[in-house]
Coordinates of C-alpha atoms in Angstrom, one line a residue:
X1 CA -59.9 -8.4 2.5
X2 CA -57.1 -5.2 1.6
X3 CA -58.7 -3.5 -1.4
X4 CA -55.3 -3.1 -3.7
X5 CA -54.4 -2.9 -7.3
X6 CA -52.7 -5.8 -8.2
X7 CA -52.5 -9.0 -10.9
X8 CA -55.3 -10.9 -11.6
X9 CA -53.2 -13.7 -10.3
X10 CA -53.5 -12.7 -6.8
X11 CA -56.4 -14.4 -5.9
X12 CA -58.8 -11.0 -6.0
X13 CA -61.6 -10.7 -7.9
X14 CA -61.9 -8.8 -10.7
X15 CA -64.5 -8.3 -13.5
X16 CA -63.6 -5.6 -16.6
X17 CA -60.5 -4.8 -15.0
X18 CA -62.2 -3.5 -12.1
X19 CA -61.6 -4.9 -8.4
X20 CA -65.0 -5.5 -7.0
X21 CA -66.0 -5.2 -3.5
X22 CA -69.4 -5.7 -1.4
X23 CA -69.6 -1.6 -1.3
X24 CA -68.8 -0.6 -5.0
X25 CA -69.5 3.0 -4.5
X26 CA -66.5 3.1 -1.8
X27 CA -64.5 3.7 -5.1
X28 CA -63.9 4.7 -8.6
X29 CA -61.3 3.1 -10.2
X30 CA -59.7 2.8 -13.6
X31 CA -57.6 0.3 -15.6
X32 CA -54.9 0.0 -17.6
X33 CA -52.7 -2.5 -18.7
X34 CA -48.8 -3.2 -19.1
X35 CA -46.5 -6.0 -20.6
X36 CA -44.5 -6.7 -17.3
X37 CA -44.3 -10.2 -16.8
X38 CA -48.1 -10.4 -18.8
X39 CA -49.8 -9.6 -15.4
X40 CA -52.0 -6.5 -15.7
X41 CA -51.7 -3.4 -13.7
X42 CA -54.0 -1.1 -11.9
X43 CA -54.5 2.4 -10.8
X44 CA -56.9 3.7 -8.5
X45 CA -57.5 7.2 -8.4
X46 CA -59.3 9.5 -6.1
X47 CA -61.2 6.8 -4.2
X48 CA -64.7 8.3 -2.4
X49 CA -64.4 7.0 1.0
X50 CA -67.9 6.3 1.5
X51 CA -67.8 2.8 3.0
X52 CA -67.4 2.1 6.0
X53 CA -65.0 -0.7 5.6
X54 CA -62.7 1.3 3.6
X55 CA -59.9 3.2 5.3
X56 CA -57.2 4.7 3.9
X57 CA -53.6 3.0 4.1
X58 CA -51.9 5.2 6.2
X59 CA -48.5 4.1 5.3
X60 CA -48.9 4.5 1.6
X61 CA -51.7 7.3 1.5
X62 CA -50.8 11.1 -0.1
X63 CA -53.1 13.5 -1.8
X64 CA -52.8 14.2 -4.9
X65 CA -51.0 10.7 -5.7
X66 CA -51.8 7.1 -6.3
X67 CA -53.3 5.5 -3.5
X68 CA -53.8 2.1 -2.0
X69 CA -56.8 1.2 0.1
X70 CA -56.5 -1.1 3.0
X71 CA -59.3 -2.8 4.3
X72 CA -59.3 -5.2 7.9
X73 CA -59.5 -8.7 7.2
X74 CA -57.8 -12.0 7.6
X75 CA -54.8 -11.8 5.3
X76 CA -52.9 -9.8 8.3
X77 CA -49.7 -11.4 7.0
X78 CA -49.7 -9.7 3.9
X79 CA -47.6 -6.2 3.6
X80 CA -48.1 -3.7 1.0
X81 CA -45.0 -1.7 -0.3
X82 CA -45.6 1.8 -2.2
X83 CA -44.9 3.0 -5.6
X84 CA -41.0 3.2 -7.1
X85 CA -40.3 4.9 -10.4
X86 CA -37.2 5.0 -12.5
X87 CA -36.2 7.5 -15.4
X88 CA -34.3 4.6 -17.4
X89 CA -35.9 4.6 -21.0
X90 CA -37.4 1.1 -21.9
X91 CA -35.3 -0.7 -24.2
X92 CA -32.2 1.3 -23.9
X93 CA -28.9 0.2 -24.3
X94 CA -26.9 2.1 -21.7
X95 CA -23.0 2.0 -21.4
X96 CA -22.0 1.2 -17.6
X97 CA -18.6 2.9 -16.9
X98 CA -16.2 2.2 -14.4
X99 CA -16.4 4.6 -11.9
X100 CA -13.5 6.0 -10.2
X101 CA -12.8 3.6 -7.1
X102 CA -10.6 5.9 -4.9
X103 CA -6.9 6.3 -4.2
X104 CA -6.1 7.9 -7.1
X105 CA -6.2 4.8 -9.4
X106 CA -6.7 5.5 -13.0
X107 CA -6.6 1.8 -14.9
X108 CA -7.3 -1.4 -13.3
X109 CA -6.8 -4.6 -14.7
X110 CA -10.1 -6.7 -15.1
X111 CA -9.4 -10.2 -14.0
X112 CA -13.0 -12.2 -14.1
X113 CA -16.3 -11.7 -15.8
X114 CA -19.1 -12.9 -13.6
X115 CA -21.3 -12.0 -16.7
X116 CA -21.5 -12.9 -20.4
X117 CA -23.4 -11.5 -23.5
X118 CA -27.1 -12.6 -23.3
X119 CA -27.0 -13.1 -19.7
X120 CA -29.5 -10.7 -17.8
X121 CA -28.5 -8.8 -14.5
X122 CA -30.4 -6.8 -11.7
X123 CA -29.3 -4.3 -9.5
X124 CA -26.1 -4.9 -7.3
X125 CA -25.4 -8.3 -9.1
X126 CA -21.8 -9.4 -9.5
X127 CA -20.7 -7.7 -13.0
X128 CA -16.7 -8.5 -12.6
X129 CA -13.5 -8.1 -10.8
X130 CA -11.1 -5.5 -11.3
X131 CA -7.4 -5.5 -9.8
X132 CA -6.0 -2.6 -9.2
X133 CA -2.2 -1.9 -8.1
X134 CA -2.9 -1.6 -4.5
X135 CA -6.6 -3.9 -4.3
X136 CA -9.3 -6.1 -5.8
X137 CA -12.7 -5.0 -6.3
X138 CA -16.0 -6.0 -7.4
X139 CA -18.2 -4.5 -10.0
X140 CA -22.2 -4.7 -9.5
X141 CA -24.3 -3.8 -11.8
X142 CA -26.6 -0.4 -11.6
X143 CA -29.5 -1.8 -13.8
X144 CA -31.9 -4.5 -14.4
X145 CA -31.5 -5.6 -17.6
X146 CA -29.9 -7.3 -20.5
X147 CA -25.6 -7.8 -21.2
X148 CA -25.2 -6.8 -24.7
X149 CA -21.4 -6.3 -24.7
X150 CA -18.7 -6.5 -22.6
X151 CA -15.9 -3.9 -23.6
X152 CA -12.6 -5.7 -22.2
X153 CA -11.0 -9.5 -22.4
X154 CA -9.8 -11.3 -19.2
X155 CA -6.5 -9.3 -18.2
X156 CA -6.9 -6.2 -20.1
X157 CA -6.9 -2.5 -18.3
X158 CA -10.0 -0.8 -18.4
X159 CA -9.7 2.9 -17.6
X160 CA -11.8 4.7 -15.2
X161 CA -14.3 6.5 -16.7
X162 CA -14.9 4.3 -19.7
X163 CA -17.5 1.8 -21.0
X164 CA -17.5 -1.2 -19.0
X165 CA -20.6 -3.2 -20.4
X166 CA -23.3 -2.4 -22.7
X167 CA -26.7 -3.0 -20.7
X168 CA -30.2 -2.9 -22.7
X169 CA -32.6 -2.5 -19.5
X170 CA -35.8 -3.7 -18.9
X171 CA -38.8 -2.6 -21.1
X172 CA -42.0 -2.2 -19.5
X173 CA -45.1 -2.7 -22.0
X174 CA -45.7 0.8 -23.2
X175 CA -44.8 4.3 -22.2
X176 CA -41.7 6.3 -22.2
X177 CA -40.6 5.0 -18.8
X178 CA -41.6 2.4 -16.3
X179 CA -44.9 3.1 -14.9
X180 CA -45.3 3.6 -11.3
X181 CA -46.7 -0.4 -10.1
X182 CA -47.5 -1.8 -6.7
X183 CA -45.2 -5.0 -5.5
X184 CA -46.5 -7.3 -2.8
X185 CA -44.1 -8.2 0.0
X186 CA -45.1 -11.6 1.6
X187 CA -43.8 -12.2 5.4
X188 CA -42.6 -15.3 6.5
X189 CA -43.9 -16.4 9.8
X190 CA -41.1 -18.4 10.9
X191 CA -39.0 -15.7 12.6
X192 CA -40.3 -12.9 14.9
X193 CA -38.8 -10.6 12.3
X194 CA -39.8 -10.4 8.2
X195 CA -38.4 -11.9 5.8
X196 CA -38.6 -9.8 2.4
X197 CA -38.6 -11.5 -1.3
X198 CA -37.4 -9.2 -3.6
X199 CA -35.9 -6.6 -1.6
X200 CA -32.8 -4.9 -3.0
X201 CA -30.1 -4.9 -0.7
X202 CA -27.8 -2.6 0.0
X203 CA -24.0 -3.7 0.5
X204 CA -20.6 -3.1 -0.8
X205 CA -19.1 -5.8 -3.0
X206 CA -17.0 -7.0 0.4
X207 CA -19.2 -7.6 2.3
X208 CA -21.3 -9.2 0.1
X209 CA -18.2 -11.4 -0.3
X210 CA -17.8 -11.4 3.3
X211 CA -21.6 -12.9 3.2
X212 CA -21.2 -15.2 0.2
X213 CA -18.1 -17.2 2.0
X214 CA -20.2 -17.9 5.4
X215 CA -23.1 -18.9 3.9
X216 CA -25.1 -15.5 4.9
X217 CA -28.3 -14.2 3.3
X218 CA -28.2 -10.6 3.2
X219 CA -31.6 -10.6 3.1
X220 CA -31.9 -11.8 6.8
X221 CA -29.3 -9.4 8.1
X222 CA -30.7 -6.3 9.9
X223 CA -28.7 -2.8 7.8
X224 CA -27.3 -0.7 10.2
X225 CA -25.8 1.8 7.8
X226 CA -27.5 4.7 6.2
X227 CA -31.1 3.7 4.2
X228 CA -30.4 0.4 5.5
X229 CA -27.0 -0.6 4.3
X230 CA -26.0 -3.5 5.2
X231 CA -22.5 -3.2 7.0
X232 CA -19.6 -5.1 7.7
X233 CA -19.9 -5.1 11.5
X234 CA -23.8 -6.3 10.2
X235 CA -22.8 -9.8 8.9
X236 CA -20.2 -10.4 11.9
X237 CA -22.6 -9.3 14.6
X238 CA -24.9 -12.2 12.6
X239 CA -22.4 -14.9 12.7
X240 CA -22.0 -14.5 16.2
X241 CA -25.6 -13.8 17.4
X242 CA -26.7 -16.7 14.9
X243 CA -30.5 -14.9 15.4
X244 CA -31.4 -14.9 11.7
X245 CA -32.6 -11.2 12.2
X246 CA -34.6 -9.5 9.2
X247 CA -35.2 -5.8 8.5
X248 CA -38.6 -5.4 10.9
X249 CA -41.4 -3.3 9.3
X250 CA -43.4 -1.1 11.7
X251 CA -46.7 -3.3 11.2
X252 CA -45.6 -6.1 13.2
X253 CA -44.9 -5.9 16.8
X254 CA -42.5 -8.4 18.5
X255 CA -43.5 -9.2 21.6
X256 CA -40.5 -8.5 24.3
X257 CA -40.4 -9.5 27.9
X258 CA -40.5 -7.0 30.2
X259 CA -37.6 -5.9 31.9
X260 CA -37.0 -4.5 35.2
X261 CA -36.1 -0.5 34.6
X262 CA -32.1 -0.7 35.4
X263 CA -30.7 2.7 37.1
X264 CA -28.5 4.3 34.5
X265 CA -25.7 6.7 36.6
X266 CA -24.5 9.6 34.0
X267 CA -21.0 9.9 34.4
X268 CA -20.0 13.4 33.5
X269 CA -17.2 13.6 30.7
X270 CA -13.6 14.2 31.6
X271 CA -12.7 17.3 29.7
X272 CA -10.2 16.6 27.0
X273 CA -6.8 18.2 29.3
X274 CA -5.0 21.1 27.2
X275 CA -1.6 20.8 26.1
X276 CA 0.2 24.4 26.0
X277 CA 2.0 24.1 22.3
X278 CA 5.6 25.3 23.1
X279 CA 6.4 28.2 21.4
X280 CA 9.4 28.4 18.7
X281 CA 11.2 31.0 19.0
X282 CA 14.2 30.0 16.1
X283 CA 15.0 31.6 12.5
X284 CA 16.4 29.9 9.4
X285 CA 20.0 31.7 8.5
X286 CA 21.7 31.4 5.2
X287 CA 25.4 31.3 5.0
X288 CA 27.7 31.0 2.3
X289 CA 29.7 27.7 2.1
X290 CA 33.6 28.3 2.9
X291 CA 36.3 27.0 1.2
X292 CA 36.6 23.0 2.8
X293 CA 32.6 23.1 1.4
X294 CA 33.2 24.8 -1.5
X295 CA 36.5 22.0 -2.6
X296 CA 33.8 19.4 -1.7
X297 CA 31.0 20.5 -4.0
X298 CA 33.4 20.4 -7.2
X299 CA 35.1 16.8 -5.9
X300 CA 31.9 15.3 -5.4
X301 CA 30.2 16.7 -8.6
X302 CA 32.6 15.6 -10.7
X303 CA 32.6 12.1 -9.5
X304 CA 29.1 11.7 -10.3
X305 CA 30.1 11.1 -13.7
X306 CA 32.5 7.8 -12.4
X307 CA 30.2 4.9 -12.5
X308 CA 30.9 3.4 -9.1
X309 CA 31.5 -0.8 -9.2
X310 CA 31.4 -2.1 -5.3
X311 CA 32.6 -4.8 -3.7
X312 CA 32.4 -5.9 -0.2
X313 CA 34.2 -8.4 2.0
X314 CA 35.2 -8.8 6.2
X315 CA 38.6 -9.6 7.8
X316 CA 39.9 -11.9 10.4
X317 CA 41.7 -9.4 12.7
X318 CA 41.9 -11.7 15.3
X319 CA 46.4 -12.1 14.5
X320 CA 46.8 -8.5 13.8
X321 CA 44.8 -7.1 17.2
X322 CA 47.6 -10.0 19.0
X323 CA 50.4 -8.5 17.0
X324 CA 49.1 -4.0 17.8
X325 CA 49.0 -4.9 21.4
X326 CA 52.5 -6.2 21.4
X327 CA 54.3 -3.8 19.6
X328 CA 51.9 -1.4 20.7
X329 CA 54.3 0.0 24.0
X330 CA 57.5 -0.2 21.9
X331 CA 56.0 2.7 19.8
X332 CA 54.7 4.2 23.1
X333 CA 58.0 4.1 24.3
X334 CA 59.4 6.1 21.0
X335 CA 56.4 8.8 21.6
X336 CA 54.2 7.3 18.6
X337 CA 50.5 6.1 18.8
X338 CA 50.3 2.9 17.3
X339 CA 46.5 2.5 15.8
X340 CA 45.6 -0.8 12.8
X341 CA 45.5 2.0 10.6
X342 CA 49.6 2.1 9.9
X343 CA 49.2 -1.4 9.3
X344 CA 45.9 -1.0 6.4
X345 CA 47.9 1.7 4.5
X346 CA 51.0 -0.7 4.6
X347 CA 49.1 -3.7 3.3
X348 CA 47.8 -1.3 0.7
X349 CA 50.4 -0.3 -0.6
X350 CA 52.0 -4.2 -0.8
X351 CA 48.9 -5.3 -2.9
X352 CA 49.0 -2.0 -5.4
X353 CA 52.5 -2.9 -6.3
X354 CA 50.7 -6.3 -7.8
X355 CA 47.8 -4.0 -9.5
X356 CA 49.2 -1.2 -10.8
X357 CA 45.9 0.2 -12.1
X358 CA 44.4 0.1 -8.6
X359 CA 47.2 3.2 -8.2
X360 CA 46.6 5.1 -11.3
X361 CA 44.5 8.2 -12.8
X362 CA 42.8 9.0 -16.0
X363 CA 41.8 12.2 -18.0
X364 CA 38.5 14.1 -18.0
X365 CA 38.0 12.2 -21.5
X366 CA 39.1 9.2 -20.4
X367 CA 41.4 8.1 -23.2
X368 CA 45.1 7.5 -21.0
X369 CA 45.7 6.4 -18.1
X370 CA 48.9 7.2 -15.8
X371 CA 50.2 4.7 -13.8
X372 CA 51.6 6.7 -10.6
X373 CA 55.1 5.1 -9.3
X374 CA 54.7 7.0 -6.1
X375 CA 51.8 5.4 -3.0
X376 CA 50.2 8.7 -1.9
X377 CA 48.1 6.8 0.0
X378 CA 45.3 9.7 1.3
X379 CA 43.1 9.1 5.0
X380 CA 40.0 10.5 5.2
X381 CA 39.6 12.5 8.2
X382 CA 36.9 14.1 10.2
X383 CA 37.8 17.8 11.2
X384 CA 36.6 20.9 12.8
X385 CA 36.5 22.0 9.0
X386 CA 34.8 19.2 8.0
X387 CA 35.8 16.0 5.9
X388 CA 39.6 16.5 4.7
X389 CA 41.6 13.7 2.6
X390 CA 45.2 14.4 4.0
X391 CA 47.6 11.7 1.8
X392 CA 51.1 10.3 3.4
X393 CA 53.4 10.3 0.4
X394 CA 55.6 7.2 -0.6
X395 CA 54.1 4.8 1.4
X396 CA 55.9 2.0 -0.9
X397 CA 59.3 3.5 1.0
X398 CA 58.0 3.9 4.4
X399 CA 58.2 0.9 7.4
X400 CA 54.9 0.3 9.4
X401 CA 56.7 2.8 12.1
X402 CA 57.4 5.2 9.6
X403 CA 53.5 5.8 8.2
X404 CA 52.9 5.3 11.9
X405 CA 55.0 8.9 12.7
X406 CA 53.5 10.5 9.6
X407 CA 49.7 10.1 10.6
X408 CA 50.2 11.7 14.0
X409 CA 51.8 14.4 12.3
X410 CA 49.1 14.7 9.8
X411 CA 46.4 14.0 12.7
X412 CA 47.3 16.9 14.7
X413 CA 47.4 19.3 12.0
X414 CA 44.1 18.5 11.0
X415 CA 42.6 18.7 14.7
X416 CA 44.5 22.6 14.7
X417 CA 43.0 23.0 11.7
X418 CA 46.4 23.5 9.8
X419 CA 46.4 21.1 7.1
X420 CA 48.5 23.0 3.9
X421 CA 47.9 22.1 0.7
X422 CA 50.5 19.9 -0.1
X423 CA 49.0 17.5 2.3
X424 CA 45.8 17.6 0.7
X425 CA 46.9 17.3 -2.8
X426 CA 48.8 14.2 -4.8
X427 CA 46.8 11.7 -3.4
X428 CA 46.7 8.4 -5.7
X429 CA 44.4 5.7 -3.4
X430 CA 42.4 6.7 -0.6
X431 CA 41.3 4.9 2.8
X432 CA 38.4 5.9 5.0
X433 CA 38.3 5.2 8.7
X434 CA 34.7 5.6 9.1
X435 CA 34.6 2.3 11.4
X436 CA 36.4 5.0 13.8
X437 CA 33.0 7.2 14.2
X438 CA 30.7 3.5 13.5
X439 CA 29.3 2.0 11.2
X440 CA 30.2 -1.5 9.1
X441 CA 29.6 -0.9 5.7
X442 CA 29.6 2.0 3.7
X443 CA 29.5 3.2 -0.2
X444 CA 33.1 5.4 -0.4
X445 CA 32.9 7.8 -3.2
X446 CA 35.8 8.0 -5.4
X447 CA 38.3 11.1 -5.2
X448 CA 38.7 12.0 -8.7
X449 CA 41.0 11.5 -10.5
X450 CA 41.7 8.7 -8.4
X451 CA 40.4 5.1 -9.5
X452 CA 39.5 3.4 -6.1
X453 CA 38.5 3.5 -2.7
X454 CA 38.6 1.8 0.1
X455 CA 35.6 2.6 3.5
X456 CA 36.9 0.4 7.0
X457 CA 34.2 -0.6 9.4
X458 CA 34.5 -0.9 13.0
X459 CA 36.2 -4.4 14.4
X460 CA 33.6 -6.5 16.4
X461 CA 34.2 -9.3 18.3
X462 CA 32.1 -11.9 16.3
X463 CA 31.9 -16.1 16.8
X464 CA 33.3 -17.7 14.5
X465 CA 34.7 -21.2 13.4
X466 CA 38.1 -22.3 13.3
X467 CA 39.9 -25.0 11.0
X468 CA 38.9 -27.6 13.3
X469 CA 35.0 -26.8 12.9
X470 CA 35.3 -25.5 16.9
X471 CA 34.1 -22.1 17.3
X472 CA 36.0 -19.0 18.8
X473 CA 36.0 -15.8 19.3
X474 CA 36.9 -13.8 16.3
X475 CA 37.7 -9.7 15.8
X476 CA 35.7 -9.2 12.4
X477 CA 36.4 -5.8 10.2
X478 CA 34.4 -5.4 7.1
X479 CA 35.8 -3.6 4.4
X480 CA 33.9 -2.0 1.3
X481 CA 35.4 -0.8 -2.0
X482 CA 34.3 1.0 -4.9
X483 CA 36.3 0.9 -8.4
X484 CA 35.9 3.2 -11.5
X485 CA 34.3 0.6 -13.5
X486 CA 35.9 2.0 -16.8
X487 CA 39.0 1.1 -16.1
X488 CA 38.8 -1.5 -13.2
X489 CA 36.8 -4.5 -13.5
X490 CA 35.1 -6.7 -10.8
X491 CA 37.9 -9.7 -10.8
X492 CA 40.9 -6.9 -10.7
X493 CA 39.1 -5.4 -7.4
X494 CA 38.6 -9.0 -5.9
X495 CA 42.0 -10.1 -6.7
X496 CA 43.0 -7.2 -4.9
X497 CA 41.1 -7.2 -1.7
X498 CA 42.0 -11.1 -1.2
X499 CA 45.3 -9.8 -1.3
X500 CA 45.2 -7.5 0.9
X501 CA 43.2 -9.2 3.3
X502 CA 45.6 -12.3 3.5
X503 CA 48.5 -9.6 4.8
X504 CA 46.2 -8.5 7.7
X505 CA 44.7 -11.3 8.7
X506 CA 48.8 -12.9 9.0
X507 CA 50.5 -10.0 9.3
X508 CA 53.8 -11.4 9.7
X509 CA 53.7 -12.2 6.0
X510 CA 54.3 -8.4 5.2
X511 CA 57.9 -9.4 6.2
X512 CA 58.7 -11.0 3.2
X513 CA 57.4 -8.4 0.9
X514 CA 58.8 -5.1 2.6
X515 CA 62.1 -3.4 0.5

């Protein structure tokens, strides 16, 4: 039988502490004894090899060390595993932190205790389970031993870096730390491959979730990873093989049919193509912004301090594209364009004459307002120059033809790029055109010191369903506005839109409101 320091519960016989053996002078042994589970442990030093049915383990055997003699015999099932040691004081309670768990995450919420005071833990057992913003994760324990305090309550956020649980490990009977022992692995005969009792595993808390929800052991799942981590990949490759697969020890040899050598062609590696990077050949400049740039910057920054109110709605266009096309060649015939936009600034100007304040201006502290009489109704315009606000003054006088003639006037000044400043300047409500370039919706920024603004979307041919419940084919504008919310509130602005609205989607009704 293997000659071995053991317990004197495994079966050997002993007498004084000393194993005996038919050829005592094959060693010289002494004895000492530990509290660790009340089994007593041995140490044999510097065995004299002197029988012939001693041979050294040569798995376990290194001068100068603690050795374990292996002798041929029957119990061929039995494996021996060498010596661990561990630099944890007996009896010392040792604070667990949280450790930093990637991604930049510096508090994470603990959700569940797997654990309470009292209870006692081993390596990689479930501590808890921490949430953090972006994941969960579990905790395992780095020691054997003993929960004397847990540091957080259910829901509370535990910082990384500090004190999870308080664990007192694992004393060993004497000594300042756990003496070096000897632990017998048994094999299970079942399966070509060994099963091991007692073998720490090595996995990340998924996958030891991942095994825990199939009904895997990890401790018959062969470790791919580094020391024999078990992987991911590892527990999949197991449910799908269903082999039941062990980690194999070099001692025993699986027999494996012989198969016939298979001709293996080396196929030479395509050699990764390279791409010419193209070179760039351009410079940054820095110019100064001109005077259209320059007008913009101090608009724009001081309506930053208007707190914008929006509101949104669509038109039925469907009556008013019917109405453009008819009168669309008399205007043609006088030598004026006819767009919807002559129309927009004319139903404008109708609704304002209802809400006054939609046509008005307040100061830079905001304590008057001025009611304007006159509808300097402005149209925002894209130029060579860039965005310009050109206004056609006294809309509230002028027929649909009339603002008609006035915005190709104003149009072609602003394509020559010889808009003055009197047609830049008095504006009192403004409407942009931005349906013209695309778009549906937009957020218009106020003109200060104007109150309101109005942004047009483009006019789509949408399905929609008539007052019979049939559908039909519908041309659908949306229109967005934005108020100064100081002095304009939400039901002012609707009241106003509906208005509006109703004169373009029945255009004729205009007639019996224009002077």
């Amino acid at each position: 039988m293997p000659l071995v320091c053991g317990s004197r519960d495994e079966g050997l016989p002993w007498r004084d502490g000393l194993l005996q053996s038919s050829d005592q002078s094959a060693l010289e042994a002494q004895h000492a004894t530990s509290k660790k589970g009340g089994r007593r442990i041995f140490w044999i030093t510097e065995p004299q090899l002197s029988s012939r049915r001693c041979r050294p383990c040569p798995r376990l055997w290194a001068p100068g060390s603690v050795h374990v003699l292996s002798h041929p015999s029957a119990f061929s099932s039995q494996q021996w595993r060498g010596f661990r040691q561990s630099s944890v004081a007996p009896g010392q309670v040792l604070q667990f932190k949280l450790s930093d768990i990637g991604e930049g995450i510096m508090e994470v919420t603990v959700k569940e205790w797997y654990v309470k005071e009292g209870d006692k833990v081993s390596q990689f057992d479930s501590i808890c389970e921490v949430q953090s913003d972006k994941a969960s994760v579990t905790i395992t324990s780095r020691y054997d031993g003993i929960v004397r305090k847990l540091h957080y309550d259910v829901d509370s956020l535990a910082l990384v870096g500090s004190p999870l649980v308080d664990i007192e490990t694992d004393a060993p009977r004497d000594g300042g730390h756990e003496e070096d022992i000897v632990e017998t692995l048994a094999v299970s005969h079942e399966h070509p491959h060994q099963e091991i009792k007692g073998h720490k595993t090595l996995a990340t808390p998924t996958v030891r979730r991942l095994a825990m929800e199939n009904n895997v052991k990890l401790s018959e799942v062969v470790g791919t990873g580094k020391d024999g981590r078990i992987l991911k990949e590892d527990i999949l490759n197991f449910l799908a093989k269903q082999t039941g697969a062990i980690l194999p020890y070099d001692d025993v040899k699986v027999p494996v049919a012989p198969a016939a050598p298979a001709k293996v062609e080396k196929v030479a590696p395509h050699p990764t193509p390279t791409v010419p990077r193209p070179v760039f050949t351009g410079k940054d400049r820095t110019e100064p912004l001109n005077g259209f740039q320059k007008a913009m910057l101090k608009t724009m920054t001081a309506a930053l301090k208007i707190p914008h109110f929006g509101y949104c709605d669509e038109v039925d266009l469907t009556n008013l594209v019917r109405l453009r096309s008819e009168l669309k060649g008399v205007a043609e015939s006088r030598g004026v364009k006819l767009s919807y936009m002559p129309f927009f600034i004319k139903a404008a100007s109708l609704s304002l004459l209802q809400f006054p304040i939609l046509n008005a201006s307040v100061d830079e502290s905001c304590q008057n307002i001025t009611y304007k009489a006159s509808h300097n109704i402005g149209l925002a315009m894209d130029t060579l120059q860039g965005l310009l606000v050109p206004n056609v003054k006294g809309v509230q006088a002028l027929s649909v033809f009339e603002i008609a003639v006035e915005l190709n006037r104003l149009q072609a000044l602003g394509s020559g790029g010889q808009l003055g400043t009197a047609d830049l300047t008095g504006g009192t409500f403004t409407i942009s055109n931005i349906g013209s370039i695309g778009g549906t919706y937009a957020m218009p920024v106020i003109l200060p010191p104007e109150v309101a603004i109005g942004a047009l979307g483009k006019i789509q041919i949408l399905p929609r369903f008539d007052a019979g419940g049939e559908p039909v084919k519908a041309h659908v504008m949306n229109v967005s506005w934005s108020a100064d919310h100081r002095v304009i509130d939400g039901a002012t602005m609707s009241h106003f839109s509906n208005l509006w609205r109703s004169y373009l989607e029945q255009p004729t009704s205009m007639l019996l409101d224009l002077k």
